[in-house]
């Protein structure tokens, strides 16, 4: 038995894999293209673990996907690989269509072709878990009820549209071909190993360097924050007991405005670095808003809680405290992902090899 994970060198994927091996010795194959967001150093702790196989490549490479499926015969696929940054999708949407839509299509289609040839028992037991986002549902008004699994899709950014498209493909492959697929739509994650282009690590690192803390617009955009380890625990539950053909919303009951998030980061840094002359919050700088910036996301996670008994273990306060501590305790990781040497090393070390 083994599972195949895509995008396992990214933020959530690497947290998922590290968690996996704290709970199981079931082999896991990690297919990752190592874009700027993929970082094998996240998985350095697994070096020498024969149960972890790293396969460098693209989910859109059908021959590679076919070979991996035939060689490793996974009992499940957990599909994280994606272009994931909204701002990048605004500047360059093509890569988002290429990976999130076309890449996902090729992955699902190769999976279907391989899965259809399995013995009936293995076909029934197989799972394709597609990891998606709450951004597919669009934006909420201040008093609207939170997104449920029945909320209509209304993606507003190129990123959200590309994820929505891949969700629809997964749904259709279940309904048309019977592929035992499940979709999870999760709110904003934060935690260790998040690339510092995203809000929380960006604020931590800028504040530590005494650089301005750029907050879009009036800072009142609301997101529902979930600690990445709670997301990983939810994915494990869905994989184990989720019903094929279903969608599960995952959220942390942690609605905060961006301004509140940045203030909370600053307060924790004031505590951890008391020698700074002025409070970190003085670095906050409001900047021109992102075009089409969704105002509010909120997740109703009643279904996963009722059916699978999942609940987040962290509050926003406890999770953020741990996250700030992690960035303070891991300056080498930060220096590595922010340096050009990191890209060069990747090119040198990971040119089309499976290890
Ligand atoms: N970060 C969040 O807050 C959040 C919330 C909900 C859902 N999600 C979803 O979870 C998944 C993972 O998000 P993340 O934040 O870890 O992303 P990330 O950008 O940190 O990591 C993405 C990973 O996918 C790899 N990748 C990209 N294109 C690839 C391709 N064509 N072939 C193979 N590998 C490829 C990258 O190298 C990287 O390792 C995404 O599908 C995202 O939409 C993220």
PDB file of C-alpha atoms and ligand atoms in Angstrom, residues 7-13 31-39 57-60 79-84 98-99 131-134 159 163 186-189 194 197-198 231, ligand 1:
ATOM      1  CA  UNK A   7       2.843  19.286  -4.633  1.00  0.00           C
ATOM      2  CA  UNK A   8       4.343  17.760  -1.503  1.00  0.00           C
ATOM      3  CA  UNK A   9       7.301  20.167  -1.428  1.00  0.00           C
ATOM      4  CA  UNK A  10       5.001  23.182  -1.036  1.00  0.00           C
ATOM      5  CA  UNK A  11       3.616  24.704   2.130  1.00  0.00           C
ATOM      6  CA  UNK A  12       0.612  22.485   2.906  1.00  0.00           C
ATOM      7  CA  UNK A  13       1.929  19.410   1.079  1.00  0.00           C
ATOM      8  CA  UNK A  31       5.394  14.286  -7.231  1.00  0.00           C
ATOM      9  CA  UNK A  32       6.481  17.917  -7.319  1.00  0.00           C
ATOM     10  CA  UNK A  33       7.769  20.185 -10.085  1.00  0.00           C
ATOM     11  CA  UNK A  34       9.698  22.344  -7.606  1.00  0.00           C
ATOM     12  CA  UNK A  35       8.471  25.687  -8.819  1.00  0.00           C
ATOM     13  CA  UNK A  36       9.592  28.720  -6.799  1.00  0.00           C
ATOM     14  CA  UNK A  37       7.059  27.565  -4.144  1.00  0.00           C
ATOM     15  CA  UNK A  38       8.405  24.030  -3.808  1.00  0.00           C
ATOM     16  CA  UNK A  39      11.224  23.535  -1.362  1.00  0.00           C
ATOM     17  CA  UNK A  57       8.154  16.391 -12.377  1.00  0.00           C
ATOM     18  CA  UNK A  58       4.997  18.024 -13.630  1.00  0.00           C
ATOM     19  CA  UNK A  59       1.450  16.780 -12.934  1.00  0.00           C
ATOM     20  CA  UNK A  60       0.791  17.633 -16.595  1.00  0.00           C
ATOM     21  CA  UNK A  79      -3.646  16.431  -5.073  1.00  0.00           C
ATOM     22  CA  UNK A  80      -2.090  19.606  -3.641  1.00  0.00           C
ATOM     23  CA  UNK A  81       0.004  20.748  -6.621  1.00  0.00           C
ATOM     24  CA  UNK A  82      -1.097  24.136  -7.887  1.00  0.00           C
ATOM     25  CA  UNK A  83      -0.085  27.680  -8.543  1.00  0.00           C
ATOM     26  CA  UNK A  84      -1.494  29.177  -5.356  1.00  0.00           C
ATOM     27  CA  UNK A  98      -1.549  25.460 -17.294  1.00  0.00           C
ATOM     28  CA  UNK A  99      -1.063  23.787 -13.925  1.00  0.00           C
ATOM     29  CA  UNK A 131      -7.400  19.871  -2.240  1.00  0.00           C
ATOM     30  CA  UNK A 132      -9.147  23.138  -3.048  1.00  0.00           C
ATOM     31  CA  UNK A 133      -9.962  26.513  -1.602  1.00  0.00           C
ATOM     32  CA  UNK A 134     -12.884  28.554  -0.235  1.00  0.00           C
ATOM     33  CA  UNK A 159      -6.462  31.803  -9.160  1.00  0.00           C
ATOM     34  CA  UNK A 163      -9.241  26.154  -8.862  1.00  0.00           C
ATOM     35  CA  UNK A 186     -10.407  25.062   2.830  1.00  0.00           C
ATOM     36  CA  UNK A 187      -9.959  28.571   4.172  1.00  0.00           C
ATOM     37  CA  UNK A 188      -6.653  30.479   4.451  1.00  0.00           C
ATOM     38  CA  UNK A 189      -3.869  28.419   5.994  1.00  0.00           C
ATOM     39  CA  UNK A 194       4.849  28.938   4.224  1.00  0.00           C
ATOM     40  CA  UNK A 197       4.974  35.912  -0.251  1.00  0.00           C
ATOM     41  CA  UNK A 198       1.819  35.114   1.782  1.00  0.00           C
ATOM     42  CA  UNK A 231      -5.964  21.312   7.664  1.00  0.00           C
TER      43      UNK A 231
HETATM   44  N1  LIG B   1      -2.348  28.120   1.222  1.00  0.00           N
HETATM   45  C1  LIG B   1      -3.638  28.199   1.515  1.00  0.00           C
HETATM   46  O1  LIG B   1      -4.052  29.016   2.341  1.00  0.00           O
HETATM   47  C2  LIG B   1      -4.640  27.282   0.842  1.00  0.00           C
HETATM   48  C3  LIG B   1      -5.956  27.270   1.302  1.00  0.00           C
HETATM   49  C4  LIG B   1      -6.862  26.377   0.706  1.00  0.00           C
HETATM   50  C5  LIG B   1      -6.458  25.554  -0.321  1.00  0.00           C
HETATM   51  N2  LIG B   1      -5.175  25.608  -0.762  1.00  0.00           N
HETATM   52  C6  LIG B   1      -4.780  24.684  -1.857  1.00  0.00           C
HETATM   53  O2  LIG B   1      -3.865  23.762  -1.296  1.00  0.00           O
HETATM   54  C7  LIG B   1      -2.902  23.361  -2.277  1.00  0.00           C
HETATM   55  C8  LIG B   1      -1.504  23.610  -1.748  1.00  0.00           C
HETATM   56  O3  LIG B   1      -1.360  24.992  -1.423  1.00  0.00           O
HETATM   57  P1  LIG B   1       0.023  25.553  -0.866  1.00  0.00           P
HETATM   58  O4  LIG B   1      -0.266  26.812  -0.169  1.00  0.00           O
HETATM   59  O5  LIG B   1       0.784  24.481  -0.202  1.00  0.00           O
HETATM   60  O6  LIG B   1       0.751  25.895  -2.251  1.00  0.00           O
HETATM   61  P2  LIG B   1       2.281  26.181  -2.542  1.00  0.00           P
HETATM   62  O7  LIG B   1       2.299  27.198  -3.638  1.00  0.00           O
HETATM   63  O8  LIG B   1       3.035  26.443  -1.291  1.00  0.00           O
HETATM   64  O9  LIG B   1       2.826  24.781  -3.101  1.00  0.00           O
HETATM   65  C9  LIG B   1       2.460  24.263  -4.351  1.00  0.00           C
HETATM   66  C10 LIG B   1       3.378  23.090  -4.669  1.00  0.00           C
HETATM   67  O10 LIG B   1       2.972  22.551  -5.922  1.00  0.00           O
HETATM   68  C11 LIG B   1       4.135  22.365  -6.737  1.00  0.00           C
HETATM   69  N3  LIG B   1       3.708  22.511  -8.144  1.00  0.00           N
HETATM   70  C12 LIG B   1       3.267  23.637  -8.767  1.00  0.00           C
HETATM   71  N4  LIG B   1       2.992  23.373 -10.052  1.00  0.00           N
HETATM   72  C13 LIG B   1       3.230  22.044 -10.232  1.00  0.00           C
HETATM   73  C14 LIG B   1       3.101  21.174 -11.350  1.00  0.00           C
HETATM   74  N5  LIG B   1       2.687  21.611 -12.547  1.00  0.00           N
HETATM   75  N6  LIG B   1       3.428  19.862 -11.178  1.00  0.00           N
HETATM   76  C15 LIG B   1       3.853  19.405  -9.975  1.00  0.00           C
HETATM   77  N7  LIG B   1       4.012  20.196  -8.899  1.00  0.00           N
HETATM   78  C16 LIG B   1       3.682  21.500  -9.023  1.00  0.00           C
HETATM   79  C17 LIG B   1       5.092  23.455  -6.302  1.00  0.00           C
HETATM   80  O11 LIG B   1       6.429  23.152  -6.636  1.00  0.00           O
HETATM   81  C18 LIG B   1       4.843  23.486  -4.794  1.00  0.00           C
HETATM   82  O12 LIG B   1       5.649  22.541  -4.132  1.00  0.00           O
HETATM   83  C19 LIG B   1      -3.226  24.181  -3.528  1.00  0.00           C
HETATM   84  O13 LIG B   1      -3.971  23.358  -4.397  1.00  0.00           O
HETATM   85  C20 LIG B   1      -4.071  25.340  -3.027  1.00  0.00           C
HETATM   86  O14 LIG B   1      -4.978  25.769  -3.994  1.00  0.00           O
HETATM   87  C21 LIG B   1      -4.258  26.453  -0.211  1.00  0.00           C
END
